[in-house]
Amino acid sequence: MSARTTTPWPLVALFTAGYLAPYLLPTTVGRLSAGLPLSATEAGSIGSALLLSSATAGFLLASRVDRFGPRGLARAGLLLAAAGYGTAALTTTIPLVVLGAIVGGLGSGTITTVAATGIAGQRDPHRTTTLGLLGVSALAGALYLTIPHLGPGHGHPLAAIAVTALLVLPVTRRLPTAGAPEAPHTPSARALRANAAPLPHRRAGLVLAAAMLCWSLAQNSLWGVSGRIGLQQAGLTEVTVGAVFAVALGAGLLGVIGAGALGRRLGRALPIGAGTALIAGCIALSAAATDLTSFATGEIAWNTVYPVVLSYVIGLAASLDRRGRWAVLVGSASSLGTACGPLAGSLLSARVGYPGMGVILALGLLLITAPMTAVALRTRRTAALPQEHPVVEIPVVEIPLDAVPAPRTAYDTAGPRQATAGAAAGPGPGSR
């Protein structure tokens, strides 16, 4: 009989809070440009600084979650996010806005690092990732519908991220502390001790990290300027653009639900490879939009496929190392690409226009489809997920010949460790 799998809701909440800043990037950058004396490129640079700060936190903390403890690290990240984004929301002084965005980015990166590490130690990382993507997509969609009705100003999206961090803070009580005791004979504990050595699957992990950097760069180059494409090139109002983003994120929810229901039936290679190729076409279509129909079609199709592929990539990274180190490093590489996205999108669109930018990004995505698919195919045989080949321990009770009853302390419990494990990603990716 298999042990009942419980939903790690604290990790889902942390995932949602950590990824919210990248998901709100278009409205954040657009409002910085509209509400402050900043050019579009300068506003994009602030967005890039925020995401670069997030990626930096992931790289620095990739192997230190156990040392500091998931609970303390998560609380520190949430407080940094609340303080940084809150400061940036409440001031119009440019240096303070920049500083607040950087501090908030450090908080977001810390949160996603704890979440990614915990998810990698779960029996079903793909399921937990799917729930996290559902949470952040639903919250971001609701905010895209709400923020345009709150009036002008740069602070509303930043304040929303800060408030979310504060609301998630109480759930950290359910996370383990530094040096928390663990059952010494559980499969999870034994696997973690075995993996305390150097990183496994180094070549596959490095290829995946490099590919995800480029993957996220392409995604967020468009995402960072999508608001301006809708407003300037397609001639839409902010309310209409916000509604399109909300519907697109709602379609993303359906995509994530479908990915969760599908699970591993198609493996990882097909969803990652074919999905990335579809995203390339969606990006080219969205960047060339000149009216509501083409803009909405591109954005909705893109946001439907994007989280599906992202969920499989995160699951692939988690399968490379049960301690979560590759999940964090790949997520941080994704965040690094995400950080460069707004600035890259602004520079490309200024040089070749939005349609030309879309073509360049689409071609770049097609080029990295092959190495990402190759990693998924290679690791399919060498890095099975925990739930695919569970280790079942059967306690052996020795009964002496004189039939003396064994003391109660001779028995131990068997089953998966419920606490999050591993050492520390971003946004991941992601990304956004």
Coordinates of N, CA and C in Angstrom, one line a residue, residues 2-155:
S2 N 0.6 2.1 -0.9 CA 1.4 3.4 -1.0 C 0.9 4.4 0.0
A3 N 1.8 5.2 0.5 CA 1.4 6.2 1.5 C 0.6 7.3 0.8
R4 N -0.3 7.9 1.5 CA -1.1 8.9 0.9 C -0.3 10.2 0.7
T5 N -0.4 10.7 -0.5 CA 0.4 11.9 -0.9 C -0.4 13.2 -0.5
T6 N 0.2 14.0 0.4 CA -0.4 15.2 0.8 C 0.0 16.4 -0.1
T7 N -0.8 17.4 -0.2 CA -0.4 18.5 -1.0 C 0.4 19.5 -0.2
P8 N 1.6 19.9 -0.7 CA 2.5 20.8 0.1 C 2.0 22.2 -0.1
W9 N 1.0 22.6 0.5 CA 0.4 24.0 0.2 C 1.4 25.1 0.6
P10 N 2.2 25.0 1.6 CA 3.2 26.1 1.8 C 4.1 26.3 0.7
L11 N 4.5 25.2 0.0 CA 5.4 25.4 -1.2 C 4.6 26.0 -2.3
V12 N 3.4 25.6 -2.5 CA 2.5 26.2 -3.5 C 2.4 27.7 -3.3
A13 N 2.1 28.1 -2.0 CA 2.0 29.5 -1.7 C 3.3 30.3 -2.0
L14 N 4.4 29.7 -1.6 CA 5.7 30.4 -1.8 C 6.0 30.5 -3.3
F15 N 5.7 29.5 -4.1 CA 5.8 29.5 -5.5 C 5.0 30.7 -6.1
T16 N 3.8 30.8 -5.7 CA 2.9 31.9 -6.2 C 3.5 33.3 -5.8
A17 N 3.9 33.4 -4.6 CA 4.4 34.7 -4.2 C 5.7 35.1 -4.9
G18 N 6.6 34.1 -5.1 CA 7.9 34.3 -5.7 C 7.8 34.6 -7.2
Y19 N 6.9 34.0 -7.9 CA 6.7 34.2 -9.3 C 5.8 35.3 -9.7
L20 N 5.1 35.9 -8.8 CA 4.2 37.0 -9.1 C 4.8 38.2 -9.8
A21 N 6.0 38.6 -9.3 CA 6.7 39.8 -9.9 C 7.0 39.6 -11.4
P22 N 7.6 38.4 -11.8 CA 7.7 38.3 -13.3 C 6.4 38.2 -14.0
Y23 N 5.4 37.7 -13.5 CA 4.1 37.6 -14.1 C 3.5 39.0 -14.3
L24 N 3.7 39.9 -13.4 CA 3.2 41.2 -13.5 C 4.1 42.2 -14.3
L25 N 5.2 41.6 -14.9 CA 6.2 42.5 -15.5 C 5.6 43.5 -16.5
P26 N 4.8 43.1 -17.4 CA 4.3 44.1 -18.4 C 3.6 45.3 -17.8
T27 N 2.7 45.1 -16.9 CA 2.1 46.2 -16.3 C 3.0 47.0 -15.4
T28 N 3.9 46.3 -14.7 CA 4.9 47.0 -13.9 C 5.8 48.0 -14.7
V29 N 6.3 47.4 -15.8 CA 7.2 48.2 -16.6 C 6.4 49.3 -17.3
G30 N 5.2 49.0 -17.8 CA 4.4 50.0 -18.5 C 4.0 51.2 -17.5
R31 N 3.7 50.9 -16.3 CA 3.3 51.9 -15.4 C 4.5 52.7 -14.9
L32 N 5.7 52.1 -14.8 CA 6.9 52.8 -14.4 C 7.2 53.9 -15.5
S33 N 7.0 53.5 -16.8 CA 7.2 54.4 -17.9 C 6.2 55.5 -17.9
A34 N 4.9 55.2 -17.6 CA 3.8 56.1 -17.7 C 3.7 57.0 -16.5
G35 N 4.0 56.5 -15.3 CA 3.8 57.2 -14.1 C 5.0 58.0 -13.5
L36 N 6.2 57.7 -14.1 CA 7.4 58.3 -13.6 C 8.1 58.9 -14.8
P37 N 9.0 59.9 -14.6 CA 9.7 60.5 -15.7 C 10.8 59.6 -16.3
L38 N 10.4 58.5 -16.9 CA 11.3 57.5 -17.4 C 10.9 57.1 -18.8
S39 N 11.9 56.9 -19.6 CA 11.7 56.4 -21.0 C 11.3 54.9 -20.9
A40 N 10.8 54.4 -22.0 CA 10.5 53.0 -22.1 C 11.7 52.1 -21.8
T41 N 12.9 52.5 -22.4 CA 14.1 51.7 -22.1 C 14.5 51.8 -20.7
E42 N 14.4 52.9 -20.1 CA 14.8 53.1 -18.6 C 13.8 52.3 -17.7
A43 N 12.5 52.3 -18.0 CA 11.6 51.5 -17.3 C 11.9 50.0 -17.4
G44 N 12.2 49.6 -18.7 CA 12.6 48.2 -18.9 C 13.9 47.8 -18.2
S45 N 14.8 48.8 -18.0 CA 16.0 48.5 -17.3 C 15.7 48.3 -15.8
I46 N 14.8 49.0 -15.2 CA 14.4 48.7 -13.8 C 13.8 47.3 -13.7
G47 N 12.9 47.0 -14.7 CA 12.4 45.6 -14.6 C 13.5 44.6 -14.7
S48 N 14.5 44.8 -15.6 CA 15.6 43.9 -15.7 C 16.4 43.8 -14.4
A49 N 16.6 45.0 -13.7 CA 17.4 45.0 -12.5 C 16.6 44.2 -11.4
L50 N 15.3 44.3 -11.4 CA 14.5 43.5 -10.4 C 14.7 42.0 -10.6
L51 N 14.6 41.6 -11.9 CA 14.7 40.2 -12.2 C 16.2 39.7 -12.1
L52 N 17.1 40.5 -12.4 CA 18.5 40.1 -12.2 C 18.8 39.9 -10.7
S53 N 18.3 40.8 -9.9 CA 18.5 40.6 -8.4 C 17.9 39.3 -8.0
S54 N 16.7 39.0 -8.5 CA 16.1 37.7 -8.2 C 16.9 36.5 -8.6
A55 N 17.5 36.6 -9.8 CA 18.4 35.5 -10.2 C 19.6 35.4 -9.4
T56 N 20.2 36.5 -8.9 CA 21.4 36.5 -8.1 C 21.1 35.8 -6.8
A57 N 19.9 36.0 -6.2 CA 19.6 35.4 -5.0 C 19.5 33.8 -5.1
G58 N 19.0 33.4 -6.3 CA 19.0 32.0 -6.5 C 20.3 31.3 -6.6
F59 N 21.2 32.0 -7.4 CA 22.6 31.5 -7.5 C 23.3 31.4 -6.2
L60 N 23.1 32.5 -5.3 CA 23.8 32.5 -4.1 C 23.3 31.5 -3.1
L61 N 22.0 31.2 -3.2 CA 21.4 30.3 -2.1 C 21.2 28.9 -2.6
A62 N 21.7 28.5 -3.8 CA 21.4 27.2 -4.4 C 21.8 26.1 -3.5
S63 N 22.8 26.2 -2.7 CA 23.2 25.1 -1.8 C 23.2 25.4 -0.3
R64 N 22.4 26.4 0.0 CA 22.4 26.9 1.4 C 21.1 26.9 2.1
V65 N 20.0 26.3 1.5 CA 18.7 26.3 2.1 C 18.8 25.4 3.4
D66 N 19.5 24.3 3.4 CA 19.6 23.4 4.6 C 20.3 24.2 5.7
R67 N 21.3 24.9 5.3 CA 22.1 25.6 6.3 C 21.3 26.6 7.1
F68 N 20.5 27.4 6.3 CA 19.7 28.5 7.0 C 18.4 28.0 7.4
G69 N 17.9 26.9 6.8 CA 16.6 26.4 7.1 C 15.5 27.0 6.2
P70 N 14.6 26.2 5.7 CA 13.6 26.7 4.8 C 12.7 27.8 5.4
R71 N 12.3 27.6 6.7 CA 11.4 28.5 7.4 C 12.0 29.9 7.5
G72 N 13.2 30.0 8.0 CA 13.9 31.3 8.2 C 14.2 31.9 6.9
L73 N 14.6 31.2 5.9 CA 14.9 31.7 4.6 C 13.7 32.3 3.9
A74 N 12.6 31.5 4.0 CA 11.4 31.9 3.3 C 10.8 33.2 4.0
R75 N 10.9 33.3 5.3 CA 10.4 34.5 6.0 C 11.3 35.7 5.6
A76 N 12.6 35.5 5.6 CA 13.5 36.6 5.2 C 13.1 37.1 3.7
G77 N 12.9 36.1 2.8 CA 12.6 36.5 1.5 C 11.2 37.2 1.4
L78 N 10.2 36.8 2.1 CA 8.9 37.4 2.1 C 9.0 38.8 2.7
L79 N 9.8 39.0 3.7 CA 9.9 40.3 4.3 C 10.7 41.3 3.4
L80 N 11.7 40.8 2.7 CA 12.5 41.6 1.8 C 11.6 42.0 0.6
A81 N 10.7 41.1 0.1 CA 9.8 41.4 -1.0 C 8.8 42.5 -0.5
A82 N 8.3 42.3 0.6 CA 7.3 43.3 1.1 C 7.9 44.6 1.3
A83 N 9.1 44.7 1.9 CA 9.8 46.0 2.1 C 10.2 46.6 0.8
G84 N 10.8 45.8 0.0 CA 11.3 46.4 -1.3 C 10.2 46.9 -2.2
Y85 N 9.3 46.0 -2.5 CA 8.2 46.4 -3.4 C 7.3 47.5 -2.8
G86 N 7.1 47.4 -1.5 CA 6.3 48.4 -0.8 C 7.0 49.8 -0.9
T87 N 8.3 49.8 -0.7 CA 9.0 51.1 -0.8 C 8.9 51.7 -2.2
A88 N 9.1 50.8 -3.2 CA 9.1 51.3 -4.6 C 7.7 51.7 -5.0
A89 N 6.6 51.2 -4.4 CA 5.3 51.5 -4.7 C 4.9 52.9 -4.0
L90 N 5.5 53.2 -2.9 CA 5.1 54.4 -2.1 C 5.9 55.6 -2.4
T91 N 6.9 55.5 -3.2 CA 7.7 56.7 -3.5 C 7.8 57.0 -5.0
T92 N 8.0 58.2 -5.3 CA 8.2 58.6 -6.7 C 9.7 59.1 -7.0
T93 N 10.5 58.9 -6.0 CA 11.9 59.2 -6.2 C 12.6 58.1 -6.9
I94 N 13.2 58.4 -8.1 CA 13.7 57.3 -8.9 C 14.7 56.4 -8.3
P95 N 15.7 57.0 -7.6 CA 16.7 56.1 -6.9 C 16.1 55.1 -5.9
L96 N 15.1 55.6 -5.2 CA 14.4 54.8 -4.2 C 13.5 53.7 -4.9
V97 N 12.9 54.0 -6.0 CA 12.2 53.1 -6.8 C 13.1 51.9 -7.3
V98 N 14.3 52.3 -7.8 CA 15.2 51.4 -8.2 C 15.7 50.5 -7.1
L99 N 16.1 51.1 -6.0 CA 16.5 50.3 -4.8 C 15.5 49.4 -4.3
G100 N 14.2 49.9 -4.2 CA 13.1 49.0 -3.8 C 12.9 47.8 -4.7
A101 N 13.0 48.1 -6.0 CA 12.9 47.0 -7.0 C 14.0 45.9 -6.8
I102 N 15.2 46.4 -6.6 CA 16.3 45.4 -6.4 C 16.1 44.6 -5.1
V103 N 15.8 45.3 -4.0 CA 15.5 44.6 -2.8 C 14.4 43.6 -2.9
G104 N 13.3 44.1 -3.5 CA 12.2 43.2 -3.7 C 12.5 42.0 -4.6
G105 N 13.4 42.2 -5.6 CA 13.9 41.1 -6.4 C 14.7 40.1 -5.6
L106 N 15.5 40.6 -4.7 CA 16.2 39.6 -3.9 C 15.2 38.8 -3.0
G107 N 14.2 39.4 -2.6 CA 13.2 38.7 -1.8 C 12.5 37.6 -2.7
S108 N 12.1 38.0 -3.9 CA 11.4 37.1 -4.8 C 12.3 35.9 -5.1
G109 N 13.6 36.2 -5.4 CA 14.5 35.1 -5.7 C 14.7 34.2 -4.5
T110 N 14.8 34.7 -3.3 CA 14.9 33.9 -2.1 C 13.7 33.0 -1.9
I111 N 12.5 33.5 -2.1 CA 11.2 32.8 -2.0 C 11.2 31.6 -3.0
T112 N 11.5 31.9 -4.3 CA 11.5 30.9 -5.3 C 12.5 29.8 -5.0
T113 N 13.7 30.2 -4.4 CA 14.7 29.2 -4.1 C 14.2 28.2 -3.1
V114 N 13.5 28.7 -2.1 CA 13.0 27.8 -1.1 C 11.9 26.9 -1.7
A115 N 11.0 27.5 -2.5 CA 10.0 26.7 -3.1 C 10.5 25.7 -4.1
A116 N 11.5 26.0 -4.9 CA 12.1 25.1 -5.9 C 12.8 23.9 -5.2
T117 N 13.5 24.2 -4.1 CA 14.2 23.2 -3.3 C 13.2 22.2 -2.7
G118 N 12.1 22.7 -2.1 CA 11.1 21.9 -1.5 C 10.4 21.1 -2.6
I119 N 10.1 21.7 -3.7 CA 9.4 20.9 -4.8 C 10.2 19.8 -5.3
A120 N 11.5 20.0 -5.4 CA 12.4 18.9 -5.9 C 12.4 17.7 -5.0
G121 N 12.2 17.9 -3.7 CA 12.1 16.8 -2.8 C 10.8 16.1 -2.6
Q122 N 9.8 16.5 -3.4 CA 8.5 15.9 -3.3 C 8.4 14.6 -4.1
R123 N 7.5 13.8 -3.8 CA 7.3 12.5 -4.5 C 6.8 12.8 -5.9
D124 N 6.1 13.9 -6.1 CA 5.6 14.3 -7.5 C 5.9 15.7 -7.7
P125 N 7.1 16.1 -8.2 CA 7.4 17.5 -8.4 C 6.6 18.2 -9.4
H126 N 6.2 17.4 -10.5 CA 5.4 18.0 -11.6 C 4.0 18.4 -11.1
R127 N 3.4 17.6 -10.2 CA 2.1 18.0 -9.6 C 2.2 19.3 -8.8
T128 N 3.2 19.4 -7.9 CA 3.3 20.6 -7.1 C 3.6 21.8 -8.0
T129 N 4.5 21.6 -9.0 CA 4.7 22.8 -9.9 C 3.5 23.2 -10.6
T130 N 2.6 22.2 -11.0 CA 1.4 22.6 -11.7 C 0.5 23.4 -10.8
L131 N 0.4 23.0 -9.5 CA -0.4 23.7 -8.6 C 0.1 25.2 -8.3
G132 N 1.4 25.3 -8.3 CA 2.0 26.6 -8.1 C 1.7 27.5 -9.3
L133 N 1.8 26.9 -10.5 CA 1.5 27.7 -11.7 C 0.1 28.1 -11.8
L134 N -0.8 27.2 -11.3 CA -2.2 27.5 -11.3 C -2.4 28.7 -10.3
G135 N -1.8 28.7 -9.2 CA -1.9 29.8 -8.2 C -1.5 31.1 -8.7
V136 N -0.3 31.2 -9.3 CA 0.3 32.4 -9.8 C -0.5 32.9 -11.0
S137 N -0.9 32.0 -11.9 CA -1.7 32.5 -13.0 C -3.0 33.0 -12.7
A138 N -3.7 32.4 -11.7 CA -5.0 32.9 -11.3 C -4.9 34.2 -10.6
L139 N -3.9 34.4 -9.7 CA -3.7 35.7 -9.0 C -3.3 36.8 -10.0
A140 N -2.4 36.5 -10.9 CA -2.0 37.5 -11.8 C -3.1 37.9 -12.7
G141 N -3.9 36.9 -13.2 CA -5.1 37.3 -14.0 C -6.1 38.2 -13.3
A142 N -6.3 37.9 -12.0 CA -7.2 38.7 -11.3 C -6.7 40.2 -11.1
L143 N -5.4 40.3 -10.9 CA -4.7 41.6 -10.8 C -4.8 42.4 -12.1
Y144 N -4.6 41.7 -13.2 CA -4.7 42.4 -14.5 C -6.1 42.9 -14.8
L145 N -7.1 42.3 -14.2 CA -8.4 42.8 -14.4 C -8.7 44.0 -13.4
T146 N -8.0 43.9 -12.3 CA -8.3 44.9 -11.2 C -7.5 46.2 -11.3
I147 N -6.2 46.1 -11.6 CA -5.3 47.2 -11.5 C -5.7 48.4 -12.4
P148 N -6.1 48.1 -13.7 CA -6.5 49.3 -14.5 C -7.6 50.1 -13.9
H149 N -8.4 49.6 -13.0 CA -9.6 50.3 -12.4 C -9.2 51.0 -11.1
L150 N -7.9 50.9 -10.7 CA -7.5 51.5 -9.5 C -6.9 52.9 -9.7
G151 N -6.9 53.3 -11.0 CA -6.4 54.7 -11.3 C -4.9 54.6 -11.7
P152 N -4.4 55.8 -12.2 CA -3.0 55.8 -12.7 C -2.0 55.7 -11.6
G153 N -0.8 55.6 -11.9 CA 0.3 55.5 -10.9 C 1.1 54.3 -11.1
H154 N 2.4 54.4 -10.7 CA 3.3 53.2 -10.9 C 3.2 52.2 -9.8
G155 N 2.5 52.5 -8.7 CA 2.7 51.8 -7.5 C 1.8 50.6 -7.3

